[in-house]
């Protein structure tokens, strides 16, 4: 481990004695150059991390590492990735190049890497062309977020048939890519693009999809077949689009949905067909959603973030008198034997690499854990529906942070909560109050209107007292008009007028 040591270069003979070295961490230095023969004796090296240095190109010394499996060169100054260099490490399984000012990638830079599973090219803002991945058939996780990609090749699913997670957020896509043949995909992030339509069954064939993120796009209409084929979808994020209409049958195809975010849109009605298993719902900042469906449409709901406080009124009584006791958790401790084949690089691996969806955690902890994992059904394990496979970034952005709440377990959480200034009951439902307000309205109109008329058109000189009385009468006249509008609106509009 040579992290944060202020190193500026790696000379030829500096690492030659370390012939059995398996992991080399050179992060957070000032390395600008690595000698071409610097790694010539590191034939057992499997993990190399060169993050946060000052490298201008991928070191040619990597060609001397035949056993290399994990390579991270994030946060450097690399602008171009040549072809034929990474292919000299045929066992490469994880490659991270995020945070580099990439401008161009050779057409064969990532081709024919048959064991590559994770390819991370995040924050390559100058990259406008989708990389060619011919021969990289084992790829499971691909991240090209925060770049300038405007199109995705239709052959991607044939080139990478095992693709499970695709992150293309914050690019320049104007339509949903053709990914219908990506049968293994679980997570698709297309947030913060320029997508305008979800028509013509764009997700047909993605039957194993868990998470779909379409937030911050320009979608205006959700047709009945928008989510056709997503029978296992658990998390859908469509926040901050321009959705003005949702077809009544739009959610029937995703009847297993558990977390739905439709905040910051403008649709007037929320369909409930297909949302029977929903646990978390967000429809905040939607001024057009005046009427909200009743609690009977959401039998499993746990948390809601809605547009108006009176939407929560119907959910407040749904509080069990005897909250269920917290589930009992049992700790199981496994002690490995002396003959266990534990992978020691486990301790230096990232959280993403170890997450069970990558199907390699049981192989890193030895035979005892592998048998236990298979016994409890670990081979069929899938990560939670609202937990993206790229967990590291979501942790960094605090997406998974849950605000503190005083609500005890077993209760439904609903925001914004009704209060003295956000009542559940519409005060103008009382006809006595409504008629009283109208009476005040008529008196204000007639009385103050008469005063203004007499003072303005009288032949007497407009002195200071008359001018002040005229202004007060005019103010009361317009206040009466304002007050007269309140009884004719619902509770939402009344609050807007009164406050």
CSV table of C-alpha atoms in Angstrom, one decimal, residues 8-487:
chain,number,residue,atom,x,y,z
A,8,UNK,CA,5.7,11.4,-8.8
A,9,UNK,CA,7.0,8.4,-10.8
A,10,UNK,CA,7.6,4.7,-10.7
A,11,UNK,CA,11.2,3.9,-11.9
A,12,UNK,CA,12.1,0.6,-13.7
A,13,UNK,CA,13.5,-1.3,-10.7
A,14,UNK,CA,11.5,0.0,-7.8
A,15,UNK,CA,9.1,-2.9,-7.7
A,16,UNK,CA,11.2,-5.7,-9.2
A,17,UNK,CA,11.8,-7.6,-5.8
A,18,UNK,CA,8.0,-8.0,-5.2
A,19,UNK,CA,7.5,-11.0,-7.4
A,20,UNK,CA,4.6,-12.4,-5.4
A,21,UNK,CA,2.7,-9.2,-4.9
A,22,UNK,CA,-1.0,-9.6,-5.5
A,23,UNK,CA,-2.4,-6.1,-4.8
A,24,UNK,CA,-0.8,-2.8,-5.4
A,25,UNK,CA,-2.5,0.4,-4.2
A,26,UNK,CA,-0.9,3.7,-5.6
A,27,UNK,CA,-3.9,6.0,-5.1
A,28,UNK,CA,-3.8,9.7,-4.2
A,29,UNK,CA,-0.2,10.3,-5.3
A,30,UNK,CA,1.2,12.7,-7.9
A,31,UNK,CA,2.4,10.0,-10.4
A,32,UNK,CA,2.9,11.4,-13.9
A,33,UNK,CA,5.0,8.6,-15.4
A,34,UNK,CA,5.5,4.9,-15.0
A,35,UNK,CA,8.5,3.3,-16.6
A,36,UNK,CA,7.5,0.7,-19.3
A,37,UNK,CA,9.4,-2.1,-17.4
A,38,UNK,CA,8.3,-1.1,-13.9
A,39,UNK,CA,5.9,-4.0,-13.5
A,40,UNK,CA,7.9,-6.6,-15.4
A,41,UNK,CA,8.4,-8.9,-12.4
A,42,UNK,CA,4.9,-8.5,-11.0
A,43,UNK,CA,3.5,-11.6,-12.7
A,44,UNK,CA,1.2,-12.4,-9.7
A,45,UNK,CA,-0.4,-8.9,-9.5
A,46,UNK,CA,-4.2,-9.1,-9.7
A,47,UNK,CA,-5.3,-5.7,-8.4
A,48,UNK,CA,-3.8,-2.4,-9.4
A,49,UNK,CA,-5.3,1.0,-8.3
A,50,UNK,CA,-3.8,4.2,-9.7
A,51,UNK,CA,-6.7,6.6,-8.8
A,52,UNK,CA,-6.2,10.3,-8.3
A,53,UNK,CA,-2.8,10.8,-9.9
A,54,UNK,CA,-1.6,12.9,-12.8
A,55,UNK,CA,-1.3,10.3,-15.5
A,56,UNK,CA,-1.8,11.6,-19.0
A,57,UNK,CA,-2.2,8.2,-20.7
A,58,UNK,CA,-2.7,4.5,-19.7
A,59,UNK,CA,0.8,3.2,-18.8
A,60,UNK,CA,2.3,0.8,-21.3
A,61,UNK,CA,3.7,-1.0,-18.3
A,62,UNK,CA,0.3,-2.7,-17.9
A,63,UNK,CA,1.2,-5.0,-20.7
A,64,UNK,CA,3.7,-6.7,-18.3
A,65,UNK,CA,0.9,-7.9,-16.0
A,66,UNK,CA,-0.5,-11.2,-17.3
A,67,UNK,CA,-2.5,-11.9,-14.2
A,68,UNK,CA,-4.1,-8.5,-13.8
A,69,UNK,CA,-7.9,-8.8,-13.0
A,70,UNK,CA,-8.9,-5.4,-11.5
A,71,UNK,CA,-7.6,-2.1,-12.8
A,72,UNK,CA,-8.6,1.4,-11.6
A,73,UNK,CA,-7.2,4.6,-13.1
A,74,UNK,CA,-9.9,7.0,-12.1
A,75,UNK,CA,-9.4,10.7,-11.5
A,76,UNK,CA,-6.4,11.2,-13.7
A,77,UNK,CA,-5.8,13.3,-16.9
A,78,UNK,CA,-6.3,10.7,-19.6
A,79,UNK,CA,-7.8,12.0,-22.8
A,80,UNK,CA,-7.3,9.1,-25.2
A,81,UNK,CA,-7.4,5.4,-24.8
A,82,UNK,CA,-5.5,3.5,-27.5
A,83,UNK,CA,-6.4,0.1,-29.0
A,84,UNK,CA,-4.5,-3.1,-28.3
A,85,UNK,CA,-3.2,-2.0,-24.9
A,86,UNK,CA,-5.7,-3.5,-22.5
A,87,UNK,CA,-5.9,-6.7,-24.6
A,88,UNK,CA,-2.4,-7.5,-23.3
A,89,UNK,CA,-4.2,-8.4,-20.0
A,90,UNK,CA,-6.7,-11.1,-21.1
A,91,UNK,CA,-7.8,-11.8,-17.5
A,92,UNK,CA,-9.0,-8.2,-16.9
A,93,UNK,CA,-12.4,-8.4,-15.2
A,94,UNK,CA,-12.9,-4.9,-13.7
A,95,UNK,CA,-11.8,-1.6,-15.3
A,96,UNK,CA,-12.6,1.8,-13.9
A,97,UNK,CA,-11.7,5.0,-15.8
A,98,UNK,CA,-14.2,7.4,-14.3
A,99,UNK,CA,-13.3,11.1,-13.8
A,100,UNK,CA,-10.9,11.4,-16.7
A,101,UNK,CA,-11.3,14.1,-19.4
A,102,UNK,CA,-11.7,11.5,-22.1
A,103,UNK,CA,-12.2,13.0,-25.6
A,104,UNK,CA,-11.6,10.0,-27.8
A,105,UNK,CA,-11.5,6.2,-27.5
A,106,UNK,CA,-10.0,4.0,-30.1
A,107,UNK,CA,-12.5,1.7,-31.8
A,108,UNK,CA,-10.8,-1.4,-30.4
A,109,UNK,CA,-9.9,0.0,-27.0
A,110,UNK,CA,-12.4,-2.2,-25.2
A,111,UNK,CA,-13.0,-4.9,-27.8
A,112,UNK,CA,-12.0,-8.5,-27.2
A,113,UNK,CA,-11.7,-8.4,-23.5
A,114,UNK,CA,-13.5,-11.8,-22.9
A,115,UNK,CA,-13.4,-11.7,-19.1
A,116,UNK,CA,-14.3,-8.1,-18.5
A,117,UNK,CA,-17.4,-7.8,-16.3
A,118,UNK,CA,-17.4,-4.2,-15.1
A,119,UNK,CA,-16.5,-1.2,-17.3
A,120,UNK,CA,-16.8,2.2,-15.6
A,121,UNK,CA,-16.4,5.3,-17.8
A,122,UNK,CA,-18.3,7.8,-15.7
A,123,UNK,CA,-17.8,11.6,-16.1
A,124,UNK,CA,-16.1,11.4,-19.5
A,125,UNK,CA,-17.8,14.6,-20.5
A,126,UNK,CA,-15.9,14.9,-23.8
A,127,UNK,CA,-16.8,11.4,-24.9
A,128,UNK,CA,-19.6,11.6,-27.6
A,129,UNK,CA,-19.2,8.1,-29.2
A,130,UNK,CA,-20.4,4.9,-27.7
A,131,UNK,CA,-17.4,2.5,-27.4
A,132,UNK,CA,-17.2,-0.6,-29.5
A,133,UNK,CA,-17.5,-3.7,-27.4
A,134,UNK,CA,-17.1,-6.5,-29.9
A,135,UNK,CA,-15.8,-9.7,-28.2
A,136,UNK,CA,-16.4,-8.3,-24.7
A,137,UNK,CA,-19.0,-11.0,-24.1
A,138,UNK,CA,-18.9,-11.2,-20.3
A,139,UNK,CA,-19.7,-7.6,-19.6
A,140,UNK,CA,-22.3,-7.2,-16.8
A,141,UNK,CA,-22.0,-3.6,-15.6
A,142,UNK,CA,-21.5,-0.7,-18.0
A,143,UNK,CA,-21.5,2.9,-16.8
A,144,UNK,CA,-21.2,5.8,-19.3
A,145,UNK,CA,-22.9,8.4,-17.2
A,146,UNK,CA,-22.2,12.2,-17.4
A,147,UNK,CA,-20.8,12.0,-20.9
A,148,UNK,CA,-22.0,13.3,-24.3
A,149,UNK,CA,-23.5,10.1,-25.7
A,150,UNK,CA,-26.3,10.7,-28.2
A,151,UNK,CA,-27.0,7.2,-29.4
A,152,UNK,CA,-26.5,3.6,-28.4
A,153,UNK,CA,-25.8,0.9,-31.0
A,154,UNK,CA,-28.7,-1.5,-31.6
A,155,UNK,CA,-26.2,-4.4,-31.5
A,156,UNK,CA,-25.2,-3.8,-27.8
A,157,UNK,CA,-27.4,-6.7,-26.5
A,158,UNK,CA,-25.9,-9.1,-29.0
A,159,UNK,CA,-22.4,-7.9,-28.3
A,160,UNK,CA,-22.9,-8.1,-24.5
A,161,UNK,CA,-25.5,-10.7,-23.9
A,162,UNK,CA,-24.9,-10.8,-20.1
A,163,UNK,CA,-25.4,-7.1,-19.5
A,164,UNK,CA,-27.1,-6.6,-16.1
A,165,UNK,CA,-26.7,-2.9,-15.3
A,166,UNK,CA,-26.5,0.0,-17.8
A,167,UNK,CA,-26.0,3.5,-16.6
A,168,UNK,CA,-26.4,6.2,-19.2
A,169,UNK,CA,-27.7,9.1,-17.1
A,170,UNK,CA,-26.8,12.7,-17.9
A,171,UNK,CA,-26.1,12.2,-21.6
A,172,UNK,CA,-27.8,13.5,-24.7
A,173,UNK,CA,-30.1,10.7,-25.6
A,174,UNK,CA,-33.4,11.8,-27.3
A,175,UNK,CA,-35.0,8.4,-27.4
A,176,UNK,CA,-34.9,5.1,-25.4
A,177,UNK,CA,-32.2,2.8,-26.8
A,178,UNK,CA,-33.1,-0.4,-28.5
A,179,UNK,CA,-32.3,-2.9,-25.7
A,180,UNK,CA,-35.1,-5.4,-26.3
A,181,UNK,CA,-32.7,-8.3,-26.6
A,182,UNK,CA,-30.9,-7.6,-23.3
A,183,UNK,CA,-32.6,-10.5,-21.5
A,184,UNK,CA,-30.4,-10.3,-18.4
A,185,UNK,CA,-30.6,-6.6,-17.7
A,186,UNK,CA,-31.7,-5.6,-14.1
A,187,UNK,CA,-30.9,-1.9,-13.8
A,188,UNK,CA,-31.3,0.7,-16.5
A,189,UNK,CA,-30.6,4.4,-15.7
A,190,UNK,CA,-31.6,6.9,-18.4
A,191,UNK,CA,-32.1,9.8,-16.1
A,192,UNK,CA,-31.2,13.4,-17.1
A,193,UNK,CA,-31.4,12.9,-20.8
A,194,UNK,CA,-33.7,14.4,-23.5
A,195,UNK,CA,-36.1,11.5,-23.9
A,196,UNK,CA,-39.5,12.6,-25.0
A,197,UNK,CA,-41.5,9.3,-25.5
A,198,UNK,CA,-42.1,5.9,-24.0
A,199,UNK,CA,-44.4,4.7,-26.7
A,200,UNK,CA,-44.2,1.6,-28.9
A,201,UNK,CA,-43.2,-0.8,-26.1
A,202,UNK,CA,-39.6,0.4,-25.7
A,203,UNK,CA,-38.8,-2.1,-22.9
A,204,UNK,CA,-40.2,-5.2,-24.5
A,205,UNK,CA,-38.2,-8.3,-23.6
A,206,UNK,CA,-36.5,-7.0,-20.5
A,207,UNK,CA,-38.4,-9.4,-18.2
A,208,UNK,CA,-35.7,-9.4,-15.5
A,209,UNK,CA,-35.6,-5.6,-15.0
A,210,UNK,CA,-35.7,-4.5,-11.4
A,211,UNK,CA,-34.9,-0.8,-11.5
A,212,UNK,CA,-35.8,1.7,-14.2
A,213,UNK,CA,-34.8,5.4,-13.9
A,214,UNK,CA,-36.3,7.9,-16.3
A,215,UNK,CA,-36.1,11.1,-14.1
A,216,UNK,CA,-35.4,14.5,-15.5
A,217,UNK,CA,-36.4,13.9,-19.1
A,218,UNK,CA,-39.0,15.4,-21.3
A,219,UNK,CA,-41.7,12.7,-21.3
A,220,UNK,CA,-45.2,14.1,-21.6
A,221,UNK,CA,-47.5,11.1,-22.1
A,222,UNK,CA,-47.4,7.5,-20.6
A,223,UNK,CA,-49.4,5.2,-22.9
A,224,UNK,CA,-50.9,1.9,-21.8
A,225,UNK,CA,-48.0,-0.2,-23.2
A,226,UNK,CA,-45.2,2.0,-22.0
A,227,UNK,CA,-43.9,-0.6,-19.6
A,228,UNK,CA,-44.9,-3.7,-21.5
A,229,UNK,CA,-42.5,-6.6,-20.7
A,230,UNK,CA,-41.3,-5.3,-17.3
A,231,UNK,CA,-43.2,-7.9,-15.3
A,232,UNK,CA,-40.6,-7.9,-12.5
A,233,UNK,CA,-40.0,-4.2,-12.2
A,234,UNK,CA,-39.9,-3.0,-8.6
A,235,UNK,CA,-38.6,0.6,-8.8
A,236,UNK,CA,-39.7,3.2,-11.3
A,237,UNK,CA,-38.5,6.8,-11.2
A,238,UNK,CA,-40.1,9.4,-13.5
A,239,UNK,CA,-39.6,12.5,-11.4
A,240,UNK,CA,-39.3,15.9,-13.1
A,241,UNK,CA,-40.6,15.1,-16.5
A,242,UNK,CA,-43.5,16.9,-18.2
A,243,UNK,CA,-46.1,14.1,-17.8
A,244,UNK,CA,-49.6,15.5,-18.3
A,245,UNK,CA,-51.5,12.3,-18.8
A,246,UNK,CA,-51.1,8.7,-17.7
A,247,UNK,CA,-53.2,6.0,-19.3
A,248,UNK,CA,-55.5,4.2,-16.9
A,249,UNK,CA,-53.8,0.8,-17.8
A,250,UNK,CA,-50.2,2.1,-17.9
A,251,UNK,CA,-49.2,0.3,-14.6
A,252,UNK,CA,-51.0,-3.0,-15.3
A,253,UNK,CA,-47.8,-4.4,-16.8
A,254,UNK,CA,-45.7,-3.7,-13.7
A,255,UNK,CA,-47.9,-5.2,-11.1
A,256,UNK,CA,-44.9,-6.0,-8.9
A,257,UNK,CA,-43.9,-2.4,-8.5
A,258,UNK,CA,-43.0,-1.4,-5.0
A,259,UNK,CA,-41.4,2.0,-5.3
A,260,UNK,CA,-42.9,4.7,-7.6
A,261,UNK,CA,-41.7,8.2,-8.0
A,262,UNK,CA,-43.9,10.6,-10.1
A,263,UNK,CA,-43.0,13.8,-8.4
A,264,UNK,CA,-42.6,17.1,-10.2
A,265,UNK,CA,-45.1,16.4,-13.0
A,266,UNK,CA,-48.4,17.8,-14.1
A,267,UNK,CA,-50.8,14.9,-14.6
A,268,UNK,CA,-54.3,15.5,-13.1
A,269,UNK,CA,-55.2,11.9,-12.3
A,270,UNK,CA,-53.2,8.9,-10.9
A,271,UNK,CA,-54.3,5.5,-12.2
A,272,UNK,CA,-54.2,2.8,-9.5
A,273,UNK,CA,-54.6,-0.4,-11.6
A,274,UNK,CA,-51.5,-2.5,-11.1
A,275,UNK,CA,-50.3,-0.6,-7.9
A,276,UNK,CA,-51.7,-3.1,-5.4
A,277,UNK,CA,-48.2,-4.1,-4.2
A,278,UNK,CA,-46.9,-0.5,-4.0
A,279,UNK,CA,-45.0,0.4,-0.8
A,280,UNK,CA,-43.5,3.8,-1.5
A,281,UNK,CA,-45.2,6.5,-3.6
A,282,UNK,CA,-44.1,10.1,-4.4
A,283,UNK,CA,-46.3,12.5,-6.3
A,284,UNK,CA,-45.0,15.8,-4.8
A,285,UNK,CA,-45.0,19.2,-6.5
A,286,UNK,CA,-47.9,18.4,-8.8
A,287,UNK,CA,-50.3,21.3,-8.7
A,288,UNK,CA,-52.8,19.6,-11.0
A,289,UNK,CA,-53.3,16.5,-8.9
A,290,UNK,CA,-56.2,17.8,-6.8
A,291,UNK,CA,-57.9,14.5,-6.1
A,292,UNK,CA,-55.9,11.6,-4.7
A,293,UNK,CA,-57.0,7.9,-4.8
A,294,UNK,CA,-58.3,6.4,-1.6
A,295,UNK,CA,-56.2,4.1,0.7
A,296,UNK,CA,-58.1,1.0,-0.5
A,297,UNK,CA,-56.1,1.2,-3.7
A,298,UNK,CA,-52.8,0.8,-1.9
A,299,UNK,CA,-53.2,-2.0,0.6
A,300,UNK,CA,-49.4,-2.4,1.2
A,301,UNK,CA,-48.4,1.3,1.2
A,302,UNK,CA,-45.8,2.3,3.8
A,303,UNK,CA,-44.7,5.8,2.8
A,304,UNK,CA,-46.2,8.6,0.7
A,305,UNK,CA,-44.8,12.0,-0.3
A,306,UNK,CA,-47.8,13.9,-1.9
A,307,UNK,CA,-48.6,17.2,-3.3
A,308,UNK,CA,-51.1,18.5,-0.8
A,309,UNK,CA,-51.5,18.0,2.9
A,310,UNK,CA,-55.2,17.1,2.6
A,311,UNK,CA,-54.2,14.1,0.4
A,312,UNK,CA,-52.8,12.5,3.6
A,313,UNK,CA,-56.0,12.9,5.6
A,314,UNK,CA,-57.5,9.6,4.4
A,315,UNK,CA,-54.3,7.7,5.4
A,316,UNK,CA,-54.0,9.1,8.9
A,317,UNK,CA,-56.6,6.6,10.4
A,318,UNK,CA,-54.6,3.7,9.0
A,319,UNK,CA,-52.5,3.2,12.1
A,320,UNK,CA,-52.7,-0.2,13.8
A,321,UNK,CA,-53.5,-0.1,17.5
A,322,UNK,CA,-50.9,-2.7,18.2
A,323,UNK,CA,-47.9,-2.2,15.9
A,324,UNK,CA,-46.2,-5.5,14.9
A,325,UNK,CA,-43.0,-6.3,16.9
A,326,UNK,CA,-39.8,-5.8,15.1
A,327,UNK,CA,-38.5,-8.8,13.3
A,328,UNK,CA,-36.0,-10.9,15.2
A,329,UNK,CA,-32.5,-11.0,13.6
A,330,UNK,CA,-30.3,-13.9,14.2
A,331,UNK,CA,-26.5,-13.6,13.9
A,332,UNK,CA,-24.7,-16.5,12.3
A,333,UNK,CA,-20.9,-16.6,12.6
A,334,UNK,CA,-18.8,-18.9,10.4
A,335,UNK,CA,-15.2,-19.6,11.3
A,336,UNK,CA,-13.1,-20.7,8.3
A,337,UNK,CA,-10.8,-23.6,8.7
A,338,UNK,CA,-7.1,-23.7,7.8
A,339,UNK,CA,-7.8,-25.3,4.5
A,340,UNK,CA,-10.2,-22.6,3.3
A,341,UNK,CA,-9.6,-21.1,-0.1
A,342,UNK,CA,-10.3,-17.5,0.9
A,343,UNK,CA,-9.4,-14.8,-1.5
A,344,UNK,CA,-7.4,-12.3,0.4
A,345,UNK,CA,-8.0,-9.5,-2.1
A,346,UNK,CA,-11.6,-9.5,-0.7
A,347,UNK,CA,-10.5,-6.9,1.9
A,348,UNK,CA,-9.4,-4.5,-0.8
A,349,UNK,CA,-12.4,-4.9,-3.1
A,350,UNK,CA,-15.1,-2.4,-3.6
A,351,UNK,CA,-18.6,-2.7,-2.3
A,352,UNK,CA,-19.9,-3.0,-5.9
A,353,UNK,CA,-17.6,-5.9,-6.6
A,354,UNK,CA,-18.8,-7.8,-3.5
A,355,UNK,CA,-22.5,-7.1,-3.9
A,356,UNK,CA,-24.2,-10.5,-4.3
A,357,UNK,CA,-25.8,-9.6,-7.6
A,358,UNK,CA,-22.3,-10.0,-9.2
A,359,UNK,CA,-22.5,-13.6,-8.0
A,360,UNK,CA,-18.9,-13.7,-6.7
A,361,UNK,CA,-19.2,-13.0,-3.0
A,362,UNK,CA,-19.6,-16.7,-2.2
A,363,UNK,CA,-16.4,-17.5,-4.1
A,364,UNK,CA,-14.3,-15.0,-2.2
A,365,UNK,CA,-15.1,-16.2,1.4
A,366,UNK,CA,-14.2,-19.9,1.1
A,367,UNK,CA,-15.9,-23.3,1.0
A,368,UNK,CA,-17.7,-23.0,4.3
A,369,UNK,CA,-19.5,-19.8,3.4
A,370,UNK,CA,-20.1,-21.0,-0.2
A,371,UNK,CA,-22.0,-24.1,1.2
A,372,UNK,CA,-24.0,-21.9,3.7
A,373,UNK,CA,-24.8,-19.4,0.9
A,374,UNK,CA,-26.1,-22.2,-1.4
A,375,UNK,CA,-28.1,-23.7,1.5
A,376,UNK,CA,-30.1,-20.5,2.2
A,377,UNK,CA,-30.8,-20.0,-1.5
A,378,UNK,CA,-28.1,-17.4,-2.2
A,379,UNK,CA,-27.7,-18.6,-5.8
A,380,UNK,CA,-31.2,-17.2,-6.5
A,381,UNK,CA,-30.6,-14.0,-4.5
A,382,UNK,CA,-31.4,-10.6,-6.1
A,383,UNK,CA,-30.6,-7.3,-4.5
A,384,UNK,CA,-33.5,-5.1,-3.3
A,385,UNK,CA,-35.6,-3.5,-5.9
A,386,UNK,CA,-34.8,0.1,-5.0
A,387,UNK,CA,-31.0,-0.5,-4.5
A,388,UNK,CA,-29.1,0.1,-7.7
A,389,UNK,CA,-26.2,-2.2,-8.5
A,390,UNK,CA,-23.9,0.9,-8.6
A,391,UNK,CA,-24.3,1.4,-4.9
A,392,UNK,CA,-21.1,3.3,-4.4
A,393,UNK,CA,-22.2,6.3,-6.3
A,394,UNK,CA,-25.6,6.4,-4.7
A,395,UNK,CA,-24.0,6.3,-1.3
A,396,UNK,CA,-21.8,9.2,-2.3
A,397,UNK,CA,-24.8,11.3,-3.5
A,398,UNK,CA,-26.8,10.4,-0.3
A,399,UNK,CA,-29.6,9.0,-2.4
A,400,UNK,CA,-30.1,6.2,0.1
A,401,UNK,CA,-30.3,8.5,3.2
A,402,UNK,CA,-33.6,8.3,5.0
A,403,UNK,CA,-34.7,11.4,6.9
A,404,UNK,CA,-35.2,11.1,10.7
A,405,UNK,CA,-38.7,10.3,11.6
A,406,UNK,CA,-40.6,10.1,14.9
A,407,UNK,CA,-43.2,7.8,13.4
A,408,UNK,CA,-43.1,4.4,15.2
A,409,UNK,CA,-42.8,1.1,13.3
A,410,UNK,CA,-46.1,-0.1,11.9
A,411,UNK,CA,-47.5,3.3,10.9
A,412,UNK,CA,-47.9,4.8,7.5
A,413,UNK,CA,-45.7,7.8,6.8
A,414,UNK,CA,-47.3,10.5,4.8
A,415,UNK,CA,-45.9,13.9,3.9
A,416,UNK,CA,-46.8,16.8,4.1
A,417,UNK,CA,-48.8,16.2,7.3
A,418,UNK,CA,-52.0,18.2,7.9
A,419,UNK,CA,-51.9,20.8,10.6
A,420,UNK,CA,-53.6,24.0,11.8
A,421,UNK,CA,-52.8,25.9,8.6
A,422,UNK,CA,-53.2,22.8,6.4
A,423,UNK,CA,-56.5,21.3,7.7
A,424,UNK,CA,-58.1,18.1,6.5
A,425,UNK,CA,-61.6,19.6,6.5
A,426,UNK,CA,-62.5,22.3,4.1
A,427,UNK,CA,-63.9,25.1,6.2
A,428,UNK,CA,-66.1,26.3,3.4
A,429,UNK,CA,-68.0,23.1,3.5
A,430,UNK,CA,-70.1,24.8,6.2
A,431,UNK,CA,-72.8,26.7,4.3
A,432,UNK,CA,-73.2,29.1,7.2
A,433,UNK,CA,-69.6,30.3,6.8
A,434,UNK,CA,-69.8,30.3,3.1
A,435,UNK,CA,-73.0,32.4,3.1
A,436,UNK,CA,-71.4,34.7,5.7
A,437,UNK,CA,-68.4,35.3,3.5
A,438,UNK,CA,-70.6,36.1,0.6
A,439,UNK,CA,-72.6,38.5,2.7
A,440,UNK,CA,-69.4,40.3,3.7
A,441,UNK,CA,-68.4,40.3,0.0
A,442,UNK,CA,-71.6,42.0,-1.1
A,443,UNK,CA,-71.5,44.6,1.7
A,444,UNK,CA,-67.8,45.3,0.8
A,445,UNK,CA,-68.6,45.7,-2.9
A,446,UNK,CA,-71.7,47.9,-2.4
A,447,UNK,CA,-70.6,50.0,0.5
A,448,UNK,CA,-67.0,50.7,-0.6
A,449,UNK,CA,-68.0,51.0,-4.2
A,450,UNK,CA,-70.5,53.7,-3.3
A,451,UNK,CA,-67.9,55.6,-1.2
A,452,UNK,CA,-65.4,55.5,-4.0
A,453,UNK,CA,-68.0,56.6,-6.6
A,454,UNK,CA,-69.3,59.5,-4.4
A,455,UNK,CA,-65.8,60.8,-3.5
A,456,UNK,CA,-64.4,60.6,-7.0
A,457,UNK,CA,-67.3,62.2,-8.9
A,458,UNK,CA,-68.4,64.7,-6.2
A,459,UNK,CA,-67.9,68.4,-7.0
A,460,UNK,CA,-66.1,69.0,-3.8
A,461,UNK,CA,-62.3,69.5,-3.8
A,462,UNK,CA,-60.3,66.3,-3.1
A,463,UNK,CA,-58.5,67.3,0.1
A,464,UNK,CA,-56.2,65.0,2.1
A,465,UNK,CA,-59.0,63.4,4.4
A,466,UNK,CA,-61.2,62.7,1.4
A,467,UNK,CA,-58.2,61.2,-0.5
A,468,UNK,CA,-57.3,58.9,2.4
A,469,UNK,CA,-60.9,57.7,2.8
A,470,UNK,CA,-61.1,57.1,-1.0
A,471,UNK,CA,-57.9,55.0,-0.8
A,472,UNK,CA,-59.2,52.9,2.1
A,473,UNK,CA,-62.5,52.3,0.4
A,474,UNK,CA,-60.8,51.2,-2.8
A,475,UNK,CA,-58.6,48.8,-0.9
A,476,UNK,CA,-61.6,47.3,0.9
A,477,UNK,CA,-63.4,47.1,-2.4
A,478,UNK,CA,-60.7,44.9,-4.0
A,479,UNK,CA,-60.2,42.9,-0.7
A,480,UNK,CA,-63.9,42.1,-1.0
A,481,UNK,CA,-63.4,40.8,-4.5
A,482,UNK,CA,-60.5,38.7,-3.3
A,483,UNK,CA,-62.6,37.3,-0.4
A,484,UNK,CA,-65.6,36.5,-2.6
A,485,UNK,CA,-63.6,34.1,-4.7
A,486,UNK,CA,-62.6,31.8,-1.8
A,487,UNK,CA,-66.0,30.1,-1.1
